[in-house]
Short mmCIF file of C-alpha atoms in Angstrom, two decimals:
data_model
loop_
_atom_site.label_atom_id
_atom_site.label_comp_id
_atom_site.label_asym_id
_atom_site.label_seq_id
_atom_site.Cartn_x
_atom_site.Cartn_y
_atom_site.Cartn_z
CA MET A 1 62.00 -53.10 38.19
CA ASP A 2 58.40 -52.35 38.53
CA THR A 3 56.16 -52.60 41.63
CA ARG A 4 53.41 -51.52 40.28
CA PRO A 5 50.55 -54.15 40.13
CA VAL A 6 49.09 -56.60 37.00
CA GLY A 7 45.08 -55.69 36.48
CA VAL A 8 42.95 -58.97 35.14
CA PHE A 9 39.54 -58.96 34.66
CA ASP A 10 36.46 -61.13 33.95
CA SER A 11 33.13 -60.97 33.43
CA GLY A 12 32.29 -62.64 36.62
CA LEU A 13 34.36 -65.74 38.19
CA GLY A 14 35.94 -67.52 34.91
CA GLY A 15 38.98 -65.29 34.89
CA LEU A 16 39.65 -66.66 38.89
CA THR A 17 41.44 -69.82 36.75
CA ILE A 18 43.64 -66.97 34.88
CA LEU A 19 44.42 -65.30 37.88
CA LYS A 20 45.34 -68.37 40.03
CA THR A 21 47.60 -69.75 37.61
CA LEU A 22 49.20 -66.26 37.10
CA SER A 23 49.85 -66.32 40.37
CA GLN A 24 51.47 -69.48 40.75
CA ALA A 25 53.63 -68.30 37.93
CA LEU A 26 54.51 -64.71 39.06
CA PRO A 27 54.33 -64.84 42.40
CA LYS A 28 56.07 -61.91 43.82
CA GLU A 29 53.34 -59.53 41.78
CA LYS A 30 50.79 -57.62 43.39
CA LEU A 31 47.27 -58.63 41.28
CA ILE A 32 44.23 -56.71 41.52
CA TYR A 33 41.17 -58.94 39.92
CA PHE A 34 37.52 -57.40 38.94
CA GLY A 35 34.97 -59.61 38.33
CA ASP A 36 32.21 -57.67 36.32
CA THR A 37 29.42 -59.34 38.30
CA VAL A 38 26.69 -56.77 37.82
CA ASN A 39 27.00 -57.07 33.98
CA VAL A 40 27.49 -61.26 34.15
CA PRO A 41 27.29 -63.12 31.76
CA TYR A 42 28.97 -61.32 28.78
CA GLY A 43 28.85 -64.45 26.49
CA SER A 44 25.33 -63.88 24.96
CA LYS A 45 25.99 -59.63 25.03
CA SER A 46 26.60 -57.57 21.76
CA LYS A 47 30.27 -56.54 21.03
CA ALA A 48 29.01 -52.70 21.99
CA ALA A 49 27.71 -54.03 25.43
CA VAL A 50 30.94 -56.05 26.11
CA THR A 51 32.71 -53.23 24.80
CA ARG A 52 31.51 -50.56 27.10
CA PHE A 53 31.60 -53.16 30.12
CA ALA A 54 35.20 -53.85 29.36
CA LEU A 55 36.72 -50.23 28.92
CA ASP A 56 34.60 -49.23 32.44
CA ILE A 57 36.79 -52.15 34.11
CA ALA A 58 40.05 -51.23 32.55
CA ARG A 59 39.60 -47.45 33.23
CA PHE A 60 38.96 -48.60 36.92
CA LEU A 61 42.10 -50.91 36.42
CA GLU A 62 44.21 -47.98 34.78
CA LYS A 63 42.92 -45.58 37.90
CA GLN A 64 44.44 -48.26 40.21
CA LYS A 65 48.36 -47.64 38.61
CA VAL A 66 48.46 -51.18 36.67
CA LYS A 67 51.34 -52.02 34.70
CA LEU A 68 49.27 -54.51 32.08
CA ILE A 69 46.38 -55.62 32.11
CA VAL A 70 44.84 -59.22 30.97
CA VAL A 71 41.86 -59.37 29.85
CA ALA A 72 40.57 -63.04 31.65
CA CYS A 73 37.61 -63.35 29.54
CA ASN A 74 37.36 -64.94 26.10
CA THR A 75 34.47 -63.33 25.45
CA ALA A 76 35.87 -59.83 26.21
CA SER A 77 39.17 -60.54 24.58
CA ALA A 78 37.07 -61.66 21.24
CA LEU A 79 35.04 -58.61 21.12
CA ALA A 80 36.90 -55.99 22.76
CA LEU A 81 40.98 -56.20 22.76
CA ALA A 82 41.30 -53.91 20.23
CA GLU A 83 39.36 -51.31 21.15
CA LEU A 84 41.10 -51.73 24.65
CA GLN A 85 44.21 -51.53 22.96
CA LYS A 86 43.33 -47.92 21.57
CA LYS A 87 41.86 -46.38 24.11
CA ILE A 88 44.07 -47.71 27.44
CA SER A 89 47.37 -46.36 27.93
CA VAL A 90 49.16 -49.68 29.66
CA PRO A 91 49.83 -52.94 27.45
CA VAL A 92 46.36 -54.99 27.45
CA ILE A 93 46.51 -59.16 26.96
CA GLY A 94 44.28 -61.32 25.91
CA VAL A 95 43.55 -65.17 26.09
CA ILE A 96 42.34 -65.34 22.21
CA LEU A 97 45.91 -65.30 20.80
CA PRO A 98 47.87 -67.38 23.35
CA GLY A 99 45.39 -69.93 23.21
CA ALA A 100 45.52 -70.18 19.27
CA MET A 101 49.54 -70.36 19.26
CA LYS A 102 49.36 -73.38 21.56
CA ALA A 103 46.71 -74.80 19.15
CA ALA A 104 48.23 -74.34 16.30
CA GLN A 105 51.85 -75.68 17.85
CA CYS A 106 49.73 -78.68 18.80
CA THR A 107 47.55 -80.00 16.23
CA ARG A 108 48.77 -82.36 13.90
CA ASN A 109 45.67 -82.95 11.79
CA GLY A 110 45.39 -79.70 11.56
CA LYS A 111 41.71 -79.57 12.75
CA VAL A 112 41.35 -77.52 15.82
CA ALA A 113 37.84 -77.19 18.19
CA VAL A 114 36.65 -74.36 19.76
CA ILE A 115 34.45 -74.61 22.52
CA ALA A 116 33.35 -70.89 24.18
CA THR A 117 30.71 -69.22 24.66
CA GLU A 118 27.77 -67.44 21.84
CA ALA A 119 29.93 -64.68 21.56
CA THR A 120 32.60 -65.46 21.39
CA VAL A 121 32.18 -68.34 18.37
CA GLN A 122 30.09 -65.69 16.73
CA SER A 123 33.13 -63.25 16.81
CA LYS A 124 35.33 -65.99 14.72
CA ALA A 125 38.38 -64.89 16.77
CA TYR A 126 39.58 -68.03 16.81
CA PRO A 127 39.19 -69.25 13.89
CA ARG A 128 40.59 -65.65 12.15
CA ALA A 129 43.95 -65.85 14.71
CA LEU A 130 44.24 -69.50 13.41
CA LYS A 131 44.04 -68.70 9.91
CA ARG A 132 46.86 -66.29 10.14
CA LEU A 133 48.81 -68.85 12.23
CA ASP A 134 48.68 -71.53 9.76
CA LYS A 135 46.73 -70.97 6.83
CA ARG A 136 46.00 -74.80 6.72
CA ILE A 137 44.13 -75.13 10.00
CA HIS A 138 40.77 -75.96 9.43
CA THR A 139 38.06 -74.87 13.13
CA TYR A 140 35.22 -76.04 14.22
CA GLN A 141 33.42 -74.43 16.22
CA ARG A 142 30.87 -74.99 19.29
CA ALA A 143 28.85 -72.73 21.25
CA CYS A 144 28.23 -74.23 24.37
CA PRO A 145 25.62 -71.02 26.84
CA VAL A 146 24.62 -73.55 29.21
CA PHE A 147 27.96 -74.43 30.22
CA VAL A 148 28.71 -71.21 32.31
CA PRO A 149 25.41 -71.42 34.78
CA LEU A 150 26.32 -75.15 35.40
CA ILE A 151 29.55 -74.36 36.46
CA GLU A 152 29.08 -71.49 38.65
CA GLU A 153 26.01 -73.38 40.19
CA GLY A 154 28.20 -76.73 40.61
CA TRP A 155 25.81 -78.79 38.69
CA ILE A 156 28.30 -80.01 36.08
CA HIS A 157 29.37 -82.89 38.60
CA LYS A 158 25.71 -84.27 38.39
CA LYS A 159 24.80 -87.36 36.07
CA ALA A 160 22.69 -84.12 34.20
CA GLY A 161 25.84 -82.26 33.83
CA GLU A 162 27.82 -85.14 32.17
CA GLN A 163 25.09 -85.29 29.82
CA ILE A 164 25.01 -82.12 28.71
CA VAL A 165 28.79 -82.21 28.30
CA ALA A 166 28.69 -84.96 25.92
CA ASP A 167 25.65 -83.34 23.88
CA TYR A 168 27.56 -80.13 22.95
CA LEU A 169 31.03 -82.33 22.65
CA HIS A 170 29.07 -84.57 19.67
CA GLY A 171 29.64 -82.90 17.18
CA VAL A 172 33.15 -81.81 18.59
CA GLN A 173 34.10 -85.36 18.11
CA GLN A 174 32.58 -85.79 14.57
CA SER A 175 34.61 -83.22 13.46
CA LYS A 176 38.21 -85.18 14.47
CA ALA A 177 39.48 -82.49 15.74
CA ASP A 178 42.60 -83.54 17.76
CA THR A 179 43.29 -80.32 19.81
CA VAL A 180 40.30 -78.63 21.53
CA ILE A 181 40.70 -75.01 22.46
CA LEU A 182 38.44 -74.52 25.94
CA GLY A 183 37.70 -70.88 24.21
CA CYS A 184 35.89 -69.96 28.07
CA THR A 185 38.12 -69.47 31.19
CA HIS A 186 35.30 -71.14 33.44
CA TYR A 187 36.02 -74.31 31.24
CA PRO A 188 39.23 -75.26 32.68
CA VAL A 189 36.82 -76.24 35.95
CA ILE A 190 35.18 -79.15 33.87
CA LYS A 191 38.36 -80.18 32.01
CA LYS A 192 38.64 -83.47 33.35
CA LYS A 193 34.90 -83.89 32.33
CA ILE A 194 35.75 -83.05 28.76
CA ALA A 195 38.71 -84.83 28.88
CA ALA A 196 36.98 -88.33 30.19
CA CYS A 197 34.04 -87.58 26.98
CA LEU A 198 36.65 -87.10 24.14
CA GLY A 199 39.12 -89.64 25.25
CA LYS A 200 42.86 -88.95 25.46
CA GLU A 201 43.94 -88.98 21.56
CA VAL A 202 42.83 -85.48 21.93
CA LYS A 203 44.61 -82.32 23.44
CA LEU A 204 42.96 -79.92 25.27
CA VAL A 205 44.11 -76.23 25.84
CA ASP A 206 43.35 -73.98 28.56
CA SER A 207 44.91 -70.79 27.91
CA ALA A 208 45.74 -69.87 31.21
CA GLN A 209 49.07 -71.68 31.37
CA VAL A 210 50.76 -69.49 27.66
CA LEU A 211 48.97 -66.71 28.66
CA ALA A 212 50.66 -66.53 31.81
CA GLU A 213 54.00 -67.32 30.10
CA GLU A 214 53.12 -64.56 27.99
CA VAL A 215 52.61 -61.98 30.58
CA LYS A 216 56.17 -62.90 32.52
CA THR A 217 57.57 -62.26 29.56
CA ARG A 218 56.41 -59.02 28.29
CA LEU A 219 57.16 -57.66 31.89
CA ALA A 220 60.83 -58.97 31.52
CA GLN A 221 61.40 -58.18 28.28
CA THR A 222 60.77 -53.89 29.35
CA ASP A 223 62.08 -54.93 32.53
CA GLN A 224 58.69 -54.74 34.55
CA LEU A 225 59.36 -57.25 36.78
CA ASN A 226 58.67 -57.64 40.19
CA PRO A 227 61.68 -59.44 41.86
CA SER A 228 61.44 -58.40 45.31
CA GLY A 229 57.47 -57.95 45.87
CA ARG A 230 55.80 -60.24 48.26
CA GLY A 231 53.45 -61.08 46.11
CA SER A 232 49.17 -60.28 46.89
CA MET A 233 46.08 -60.63 45.27
CA LYS A 234 43.01 -57.71 45.74
CA ILE A 235 39.59 -58.82 44.58
CA TYR A 236 36.83 -56.49 43.07
CA ALA A 237 33.22 -57.55 42.24
CA SER A 238 30.68 -54.61 41.11
CA ASP A 239 27.79 -56.26 42.64
CA ALA A 240 27.29 -58.93 45.19
CA PRO A 241 30.29 -59.62 46.64
CA ALA A 242 29.45 -61.76 49.07
CA ARG A 243 27.82 -63.80 46.42
CA PHE A 244 30.79 -64.05 44.55
CA LYS A 245 32.91 -65.34 47.20
CA ARG A 246 30.53 -67.99 47.92
CA LEU A 247 30.79 -69.48 44.28
CA ALA A 248 34.55 -68.40 43.72
CA LYS A 249 34.77 -72.02 45.74
CA ASN A 250 33.91 -73.51 42.80
CA ILE A 251 36.28 -72.39 40.39
CA LEU A 252 39.09 -72.12 43.38
CA GLY A 253 38.35 -74.85 45.25
CA ARG A 254 39.59 -72.73 47.99
CA GLU A 255 38.22 -69.67 50.10
CA LEU A 256 38.63 -66.51 49.00
CA ARG A 257 39.63 -64.08 52.05
CA ARG A 258 38.15 -60.97 51.05
CA VAL A 259 35.74 -59.51 48.00
CA TYR A 260 35.51 -55.94 47.64
CA LEU A 261 32.38 -54.45 46.37
CA LYS A 262 33.52 -51.36 43.30
CA LYS A 263 30.49 -50.07 41.37
CA LEU A 264 31.76 -48.58 38.11
CA ASN A 265 29.67 -45.99 36.65
CA MET B 1 -11.37 -44.21 28.60
CA ASP B 2 -7.57 -43.91 28.92
CA THR B 3 -6.31 -44.68 25.41
CA ARG B 4 -2.35 -44.46 26.67
CA PRO B 5 -0.89 -48.15 26.54
CA VAL B 6 0.20 -50.36 29.29
CA GLY B 7 4.31 -50.78 30.24
CA VAL B 8 5.53 -54.32 30.79
CA PHE B 9 8.73 -55.43 31.71
CA ASP B 10 11.20 -58.14 32.40
CA SER B 11 15.04 -58.87 32.45
CA GLY B 12 14.87 -60.39 29.12
CA LEU B 13 12.59 -62.84 28.06
CA GLY B 14 10.72 -64.68 30.78
CA GLY B 15 8.17 -61.56 30.78
CA LEU B 16 7.00 -62.44 27.62
CA THR B 17 4.67 -65.37 29.15
CA ILE B 18 3.31 -62.77 30.94
CA LEU B 19 2.92 -60.60 28.65
CA LYS B 20 1.01 -62.82 26.14
CA THR B 21 -1.35 -63.33 29.04
CA LEU B 22 -2.23 -59.98 29.05
CA SER B 23 -2.35 -59.38 24.89
CA GLN B 24 -5.12 -62.19 25.39
CA ALA B 25 -7.22 -60.56 28.50
CA LEU B 26 -6.46 -57.36 27.16
CA PRO B 27 -6.81 -57.40 23.19
CA LYS B 28 -7.56 -54.36 22.82
CA GLU B 29 -5.04 -52.42 24.89
CA LYS B 30 -1.46 -51.12 23.06
CA LEU B 31 1.18 -53.57 25.62
CA ILE B 32 4.86 -51.92 25.64
CA TYR B 33 7.24 -54.36 26.66
CA PHE B 34 11.09 -53.90 27.52
CA GLY B 35 13.39 -57.13 28.02
CA ASP B 36 16.35 -55.64 29.96
CA THR B 37 18.67 -58.13 27.95
CA VAL B 38 21.68 -55.55 28.83
CA ASN B 39 21.16 -56.33 32.23
CA VAL B 40 20.25 -60.06 32.55
CA PRO B 41 19.76 -62.05 34.44
CA TYR B 42 18.65 -60.50 37.84
CA GLY B 43 18.18 -63.47 39.71
CA SER B 44 21.92 -63.63 40.97
CA LYS B 45 22.20 -59.99 41.56
CA SER B 46 21.60 -57.81 44.23
CA LYS B 47 18.81 -55.75 45.48
CA ALA B 48 20.25 -52.38 44.66
CA ALA B 49 22.07 -53.24 41.07
CA VAL B 50 18.37 -55.31 40.25
CA THR B 51 16.36 -51.90 41.53
CA ARG B 52 18.37 -49.23 39.70
CA PHE B 53 18.08 -51.32 36.57
CA ALA B 54 13.65 -51.55 37.36
CA LEU B 55 14.10 -46.90 38.00
CA ASP B 56 15.80 -46.93 34.76
CA ILE B 57 13.31 -49.27 32.80
CA ALA B 58 10.23 -47.40 34.54
CA ARG B 59 11.55 -44.25 33.65
CA PHE B 60 11.48 -45.10 30.07
CA LEU B 61 7.93 -46.37 30.12
CA GLU B 62 7.12 -43.44 31.77
CA LYS B 63 8.36 -41.33 28.91
CA GLN B 64 6.07 -43.51 26.53
CA LYS B 65 3.14 -42.46 28.54
CA VAL B 66 1.75 -45.71 29.84
CA LYS B 67 -0.61 -45.49 31.86
CA LEU B 68 -0.07 -48.34 34.02
CA ILE B 69 3.28 -50.82 34.61
CA VAL B 70 3.20 -53.94 34.55
CA VAL B 71 6.88 -55.69 36.57
CA ALA B 72 6.30 -58.77 34.92
CA CYS B 73 9.45 -60.27 36.94
CA ASN B 74 9.74 -61.86 40.56
CA THR B 75 12.88 -61.30 41.28
CA ALA B 76 12.02 -56.84 40.26
CA SER B 77 8.71 -57.31 42.17
CA ALA B 78 10.44 -59.12 45.13
CA LEU B 79 13.37 -56.39 45.00
CA ALA B 80 11.80 -53.08 43.78
CA LEU B 81 8.32 -52.83 43.87
CA ALA B 82 8.25 -50.60 46.36
CA GLU B 83 10.91 -48.09 45.28
CA LEU B 84 9.18 -48.14 42.23
CA GLN B 85 5.99 -47.32 43.91
CA LYS B 86 7.52 -44.56 45.46
CA LYS B 87 8.90 -42.97 42.19
CA ILE B 88 7.04 -43.43 39.51
CA SER B 89 4.34 -41.57 38.79
CA VAL B 90 1.64 -44.36 37.38
CA PRO B 91 0.53 -47.50 39.01
CA VAL B 92 2.92 -50.09 39.35
CA ILE B 93 1.74 -53.66 39.44
CA GLY B 94 4.01 -56.76 40.67
CA VAL B 95 3.57 -60.25 39.96
CA ILE B 96 3.98 -61.39 43.69
CA LEU B 97 1.21 -60.93 45.64
CA PRO B 98 -1.09 -61.84 42.60
CA GLY B 99 0.78 -64.84 43.29
CA ALA B 100 0.54 -65.61 46.78
CA MET B 101 -3.01 -64.55 46.98
CA LYS B 102 -4.11 -67.51 44.58
CA ALA B 103 -1.72 -69.67 46.00
CA ALA B 104 -3.25 -68.94 49.59
CA GLN B 105 -6.63 -69.44 48.03
CA CYS B 106 -5.89 -73.01 46.40
CA THR B 107 -3.78 -74.51 49.52
CA ARG B 108 -6.06 -77.09 51.65
CA ASN B 109 -3.00 -78.11 53.62
CA GLY B 110 -1.43 -75.24 54.40
CA LYS B 111 1.52 -75.72 53.15
CA VAL B 112 3.01 -73.32 50.06
CA ALA B 113 6.03 -74.31 48.33
CA VAL B 114 7.82 -71.43 45.95
CA ILE B 115 10.43 -72.36 42.93
CA ALA B 116 12.30 -68.86 42.14
CA THR B 117 15.48 -67.13 41.45
CA GLU B 118 17.96 -66.66 44.38
CA ALA B 119 17.27 -63.14 45.15
CA THR B 120 13.18 -64.01 45.34
CA VAL B 121 13.94 -66.75 47.63
CA GLN B 122 16.33 -64.60 49.61
CA SER B 123 14.43 -61.83 49.61
CA LYS B 124 11.34 -63.57 51.74
CA ALA B 125 8.98 -61.70 49.26
CA TYR B 126 6.55 -64.86 48.76
CA PRO B 127 6.83 -66.08 52.28
CA ARG B 128 5.64 -62.43 54.14
CA ALA B 129 3.19 -61.81 51.70
CA LEU B 130 1.89 -65.57 52.34
CA LYS B 131 2.20 -64.85 55.86
CA ARG B 132 0.21 -61.17 55.42
CA LEU B 133 -2.81 -63.32 53.53
CA ASP B 134 -3.05 -66.08 56.02
CA LYS B 135 -0.80 -66.64 58.94
CA ARG B 136 -1.30 -70.37 58.99
CA ILE B 137 0.17 -71.05 55.94
CA HIS B 138 3.82 -72.83 55.97
CA THR B 139 5.72 -71.80 52.91
CA TYR B 140 9.11 -73.30 51.36
CA GLN B 141 11.12 -72.22 49.28
CA ARG B 142 13.83 -73.74 46.56
CA ALA B 143 16.11 -71.55 44.40
CA CYS B 144 16.25 -73.23 40.73
CA PRO B 145 19.36 -71.09 39.33
CA VAL B 146 19.87 -73.28 36.18
CA PHE B 147 16.21 -73.45 35.16
CA VAL B 148 16.33 -69.75 33.49
CA PRO B 149 19.48 -70.44 31.05
CA LEU B 150 18.13 -74.05 30.12
CA ILE B 151 14.74 -72.87 29.22
CA GLU B 152 16.56 -70.11 27.33
CA GLU B 153 18.63 -72.27 25.63
CA GLY B 154 15.64 -74.67 25.12
CA TRP B 155 17.37 -77.67 26.68
CA ILE B 156 15.23 -77.85 29.21
CA HIS B 157 13.10 -80.51 26.80
CA LYS B 158 15.68 -83.07 26.48
CA LYS B 159 16.68 -85.82 29.04
CA ALA B 160 19.24 -83.59 31.49
CA GLY B 161 16.61 -81.08 31.84
CA GLU B 162 14.47 -83.90 33.41
CA GLN B 163 16.92 -84.47 35.79
CA ILE B 164 17.72 -81.37 36.47
CA VAL B 165 14.16 -80.25 36.92
CA ALA B 166 13.33 -83.75 39.70
CA ASP B 167 16.12 -82.60 41.20
CA TYR B 168 15.75 -79.30 42.27
CA LEU B 169 12.05 -80.90 42.77
CA HIS B 170 12.94 -83.44 45.48
CA GLY B 171 12.56 -80.64 48.30
CA VAL B 172 9.26 -79.63 46.95
CA GLN B 173 7.83 -83.00 47.10
CA GLN B 174 9.23 -83.43 50.51
CA SER B 175 8.08 -80.31 52.15
CA LYS B 176 4.57 -82.43 51.53
CA ALA B 177 3.23 -78.79 49.45
CA ASP B 178 0.25 -79.11 47.99
CA THR B 179 0.37 -75.40 46.27
CA VAL B 180 3.85 -74.53 44.47
CA ILE B 181 3.97 -71.05 43.34
CA LEU B 182 6.08 -70.93 39.63
CA GLY B 183 7.72 -67.78 41.23
CA CYS B 184 10.00 -66.86 37.59
CA THR B 185 7.76 -65.83 34.77
CA HIS B 186 10.89 -68.04 32.58
CA TYR B 187 9.12 -71.13 34.20
CA PRO B 188 5.54 -71.74 32.72
CA VAL B 189 7.30 -72.96 29.61
CA ILE B 190 8.50 -76.32 31.69
CA LYS B 191 4.82 -75.83 33.78
CA LYS B 192 3.72 -79.43 31.90
CA LYS B 193 7.26 -81.04 33.28
CA ILE B 194 6.92 -79.50 36.38
CA ALA B 195 3.36 -81.18 37.22
CA ALA B 196 4.33 -84.27 35.38
CA CYS B 197 7.40 -84.50 38.46
CA LEU B 198 4.96 -83.32 41.07
CA GLY B 199 1.70 -85.25 40.00
CA LYS B 200 -1.76 -83.63 39.78
CA GLU B 201 -2.60 -83.34 43.26
CA VAL B 202 0.05 -80.45 43.31
CA LYS B 203 -1.48 -77.12 42.48
CA LEU B 204 0.43 -75.01 39.63
CA VAL B 205 0.28 -71.11 40.48
CA ASP B 206 1.36 -69.43 37.69
CA SER B 207 0.74 -65.62 38.32
CA ALA B 208 -0.03 -64.84 34.68
CA GLN B 209 -3.55 -65.40 34.30
CA VAL B 210 -4.46 -63.63 38.32
CA LEU B 211 -2.35 -60.81 36.89
CA ALA B 212 -3.83 -59.95 33.82
CA GLU B 213 -7.37 -59.80 36.00
CA GLU B 214 -6.26 -57.59 38.53
CA VAL B 215 -4.80 -55.03 36.12
CA LYS B 216 -7.45 -55.35 33.95
CA THR B 217 -9.94 -54.72 37.33
CA ARG B 218 -7.53 -51.60 38.06
CA LEU B 219 -8.02 -50.40 34.81
CA ALA B 220 -11.43 -51.18 34.93
CA GLN B 221 -11.85 -49.20 38.51
CA THR B 222 -10.66 -46.30 37.26
CA ASP B 223 -12.47 -46.62 34.02
CA GLN B 224 -8.64 -46.33 32.00
CA LEU B 225 -9.74 -49.41 29.68
CA ASN B 226 -9.07 -48.56 25.85
CA PRO B 227 -12.55 -50.57 24.71
CA SER B 228 -12.50 -49.42 21.41
CA GLY B 229 -8.54 -49.84 20.66
CA ARG B 230 -7.09 -52.11 17.98
CA GLY B 231 -4.20 -53.68 20.61
CA SER B 232 -0.92 -53.47 19.32
CA MET B 233 2.83 -54.96 21.10
CA LYS B 234 6.04 -52.95 20.77
CA ILE B 235 9.03 -54.92 21.78
CA TYR B 236 11.88 -52.83 23.05
CA ALA B 237 15.21 -54.73 23.94
CA SER B 238 18.41 -53.33 25.52
CA ASP B 239 20.86 -55.67 23.84
CA ALA B 240 21.42 -57.40 21.31
CA PRO B 241 17.19 -57.07 19.24
CA ALA B 242 18.21 -60.30 17.13
CA ARG B 243 19.11 -62.87 19.73
CA PHE B 244 15.69 -61.58 21.78
CA LYS B 245 13.78 -62.60 18.95
CA ARG B 246 15.20 -65.47 18.13
CA LEU B 247 14.77 -66.68 21.49
CA ALA B 248 11.73 -65.52 21.95
CA LYS B 249 10.21 -68.35 19.94
CA ASN B 250 11.55 -70.50 22.66
CA ILE B 251 9.37 -68.43 25.13
CA LEU B 252 6.07 -67.87 23.25
CA GLY B 253 6.17 -70.50 20.67
CA ARG B 254 5.93 -67.96 17.87
CA GLU B 255 8.16 -65.26 16.64
CA LEU B 256 7.96 -61.51 16.87
CA ARG B 257 7.72 -59.43 13.79
CA ARG B 258 9.72 -56.51 15.54
CA VAL B 259 12.42 -56.11 18.18
CA TYR B 260 13.56 -52.32 19.03
CA LEU B 261 16.92 -51.78 20.21
CA LYS B 262 16.72 -48.64 23.74
CA LYS B 263 19.80 -48.42 25.58
CA LEU B 264 18.84 -46.93 28.88
CA ASN B 265 21.92 -44.88 30.38
#
């Protein structure tokens, strides 16, 4: 038994979709979430920059004495996971491998599409992970850089948002993929819109669920679950916590009680 | 006569619209541009964060021995100008006052609208500047947070972009303003779209031209022009210079020769 908290971080709000699933799967754990709102977005920045941001956050979480860190951000997982695992003293789990494993299980025709940020697409993290799992899988990738601002501002639900979704997904439809990885933690928010556009024969993979199971398994294997805990959530943001609190509603569908400001560096 | 360069900075690409106008108005000056691509965007961040970013850049430009600094970013002008003018040894000129002066001259019905980032709107920098110039002016403000990503990605020219423009400008139309300040240096890129939406009776104020004149006047007054110079432009970005170079085309309409990477801190 290990009563230490689990750390979770993202460039901003998107990782809250992961936090929500984690808190449902592990209702007795203390969860600490860090949203890097001073450096958001990561998806258009370099590997060097994203790695520096991620290391600063992971070191902060280490100081909070977490027992495990979840990188609830595809870009940071794609660009910085190896570096984090090298330099951080507790286990660090990213979202890429769980998502790729689920997709490899789901696909029947061996065609998988990934929609993600520019940086995640360029890193080729998903195609590489999928190839390692099954050499026959063919991966199509599409960067959708406008999705994140549209989701954060709540615009995606308007008619223009629908058109942008349709436009971005055109190539995904052409790729004939039967499985599409939502390769950015913001995208589950518009899962229904994406599903409506692609049709129900296409399976959407949202790594939150499989990631939460992975975290649970890892903690159980090392006897680090906290079965008698009361469960809690503490949220930090590196800038503008009031704005974070307000926009979190667009992601979580409910109000956060409090967001703490924590500047790094 | 003063052969030192003029420094110009923005959170990213938007300030290139100012740089372009400056280079036309001052073809003999050496211009140094800094795009803060590691911290972009500023418009959703706090005053404390934006002030820190702006000071770091201004200090870098100071070290490049500039004779004057142009804050080619409305958010940084709105949030950090006073602090820059206090702490930096050379004159620092922002975009807010020139834009407000031009708008105050243009309006006939005393109703001015400002479209800008969230942070610029919240700072109330434009309404305050306009009130100081003419107490009778009534200002309507509208934050358009989705414009910047749509412009940078070249999406604004698609049909969905047009709808988003129309949606954001609905309140501007209702305000009956006869003068609209483009309160973000990205927006001149979509000036035609905005004009088409608002109709030709509405005057659009783009601070680039009036700012360039202000810079020229200031340098002339202190005998700091460089009349026998050959004119040049050196571009720095704090992250991902190749991406900056690629996207700069969406702003400038032409290719930049080289973008230097310069990390601050």
